[in-house]
Tab-separated table of C-alpha atoms in Angstrom:
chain	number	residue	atom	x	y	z
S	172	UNK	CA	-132.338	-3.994	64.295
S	173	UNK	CA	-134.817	-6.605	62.863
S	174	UNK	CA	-133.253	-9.351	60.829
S	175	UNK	CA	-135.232	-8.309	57.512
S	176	UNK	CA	-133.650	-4.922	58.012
S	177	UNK	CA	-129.888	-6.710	58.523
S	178	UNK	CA	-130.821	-9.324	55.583
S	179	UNK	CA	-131.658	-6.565	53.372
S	180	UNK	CA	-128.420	-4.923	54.404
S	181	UNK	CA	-126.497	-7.888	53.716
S	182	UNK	CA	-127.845	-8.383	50.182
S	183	UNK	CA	-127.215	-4.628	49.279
S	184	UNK	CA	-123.413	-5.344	50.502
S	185	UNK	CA	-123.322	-7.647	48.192
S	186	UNK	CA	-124.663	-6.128	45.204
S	187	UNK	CA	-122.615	-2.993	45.868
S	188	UNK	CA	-119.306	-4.654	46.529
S	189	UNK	CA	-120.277	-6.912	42.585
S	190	UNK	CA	-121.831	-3.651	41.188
S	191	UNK	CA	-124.667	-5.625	40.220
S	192	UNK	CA	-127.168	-3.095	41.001
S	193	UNK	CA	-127.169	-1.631	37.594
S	194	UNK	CA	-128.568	-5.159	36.259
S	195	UNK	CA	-131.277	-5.268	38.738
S	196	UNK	CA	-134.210	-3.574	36.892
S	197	UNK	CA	-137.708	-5.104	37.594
S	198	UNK	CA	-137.461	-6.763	34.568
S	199	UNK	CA	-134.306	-8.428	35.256
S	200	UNK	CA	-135.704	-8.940	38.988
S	201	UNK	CA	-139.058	-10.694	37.911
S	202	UNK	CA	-136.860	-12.928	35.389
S	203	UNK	CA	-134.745	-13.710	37.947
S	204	UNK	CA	-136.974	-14.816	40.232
S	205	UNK	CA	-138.613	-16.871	37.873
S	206	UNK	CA	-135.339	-18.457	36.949
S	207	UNK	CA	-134.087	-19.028	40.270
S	208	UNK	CA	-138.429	-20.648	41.424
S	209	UNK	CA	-137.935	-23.398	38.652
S	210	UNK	CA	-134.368	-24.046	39.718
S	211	UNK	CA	-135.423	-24.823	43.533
S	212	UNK	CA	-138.537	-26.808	41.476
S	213	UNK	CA	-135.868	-28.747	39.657
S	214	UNK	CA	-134.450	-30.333	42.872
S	215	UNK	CA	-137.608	-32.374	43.534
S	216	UNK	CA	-138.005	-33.163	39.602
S	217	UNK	CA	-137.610	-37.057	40.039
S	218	UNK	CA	-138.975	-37.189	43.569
S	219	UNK	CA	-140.549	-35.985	46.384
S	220	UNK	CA	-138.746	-36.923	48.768
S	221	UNK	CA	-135.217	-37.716	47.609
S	222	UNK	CA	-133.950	-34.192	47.256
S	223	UNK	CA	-130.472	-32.248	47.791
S	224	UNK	CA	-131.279	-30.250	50.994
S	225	UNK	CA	-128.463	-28.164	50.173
S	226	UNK	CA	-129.626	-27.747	46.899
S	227	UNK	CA	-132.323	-26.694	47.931
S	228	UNK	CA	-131.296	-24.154	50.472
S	229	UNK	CA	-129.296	-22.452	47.887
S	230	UNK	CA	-132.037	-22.267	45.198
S	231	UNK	CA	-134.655	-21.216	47.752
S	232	UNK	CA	-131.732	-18.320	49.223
S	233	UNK	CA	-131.546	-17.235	45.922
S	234	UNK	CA	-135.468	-16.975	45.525
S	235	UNK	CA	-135.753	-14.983	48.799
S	236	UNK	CA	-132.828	-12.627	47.530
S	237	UNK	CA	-134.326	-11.480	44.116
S	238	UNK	CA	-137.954	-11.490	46.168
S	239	UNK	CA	-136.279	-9.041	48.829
S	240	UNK	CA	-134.530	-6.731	45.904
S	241	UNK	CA	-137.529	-6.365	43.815
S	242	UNK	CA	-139.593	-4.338	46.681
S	243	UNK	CA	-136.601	-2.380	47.321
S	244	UNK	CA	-136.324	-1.380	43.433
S	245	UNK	CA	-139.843	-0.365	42.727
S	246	UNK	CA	-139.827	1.568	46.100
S	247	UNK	CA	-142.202	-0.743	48.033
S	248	UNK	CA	-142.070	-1.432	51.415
S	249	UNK	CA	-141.722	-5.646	51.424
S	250	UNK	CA	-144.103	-5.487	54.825
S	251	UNK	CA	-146.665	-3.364	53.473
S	252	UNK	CA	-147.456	-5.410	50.508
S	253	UNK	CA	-146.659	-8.900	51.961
């Protein structure tokens, strides 16, 4: 299996074991991924290179997860459209 296919898994798993897929219209996906963009921007607010990398892993997961959800709610394919 290729590892978009078991990451896409894995955040469905997740969602379904929360029940957070009722709050993840479009809407609420775009927001979010928003949201989450100027949170990863916020860790290199005061400088570019003195920065959390852990911070910044967890922002930037959290950008690719709403990214990889919003395809998958509008019925996309995230390789065609990529």
């Amino acid at each position: 299996m290729e590892k978009l296919e078991v990451l896409k898994q894995r955040i469905q798993k997740f969602n379904d074991e929360r029940d957070w897929n009722q709050f993840h219209t479009p809407v609420n996906l775009a927001k979010s991924i928003s949201i989450e963009a100027n949170e990863l921007l916020e860790c290199f607010q005061w400088s570019d290179t003195n920065y959390d990398l852990s911070e910044v892993k967890e922002e930037l997961a959290d950008v690719f997860n709403y990214c990889i959800q919003m395809p998958q709610v509008l019925g996309l394919d995230i390789v065609d459209i990529t």
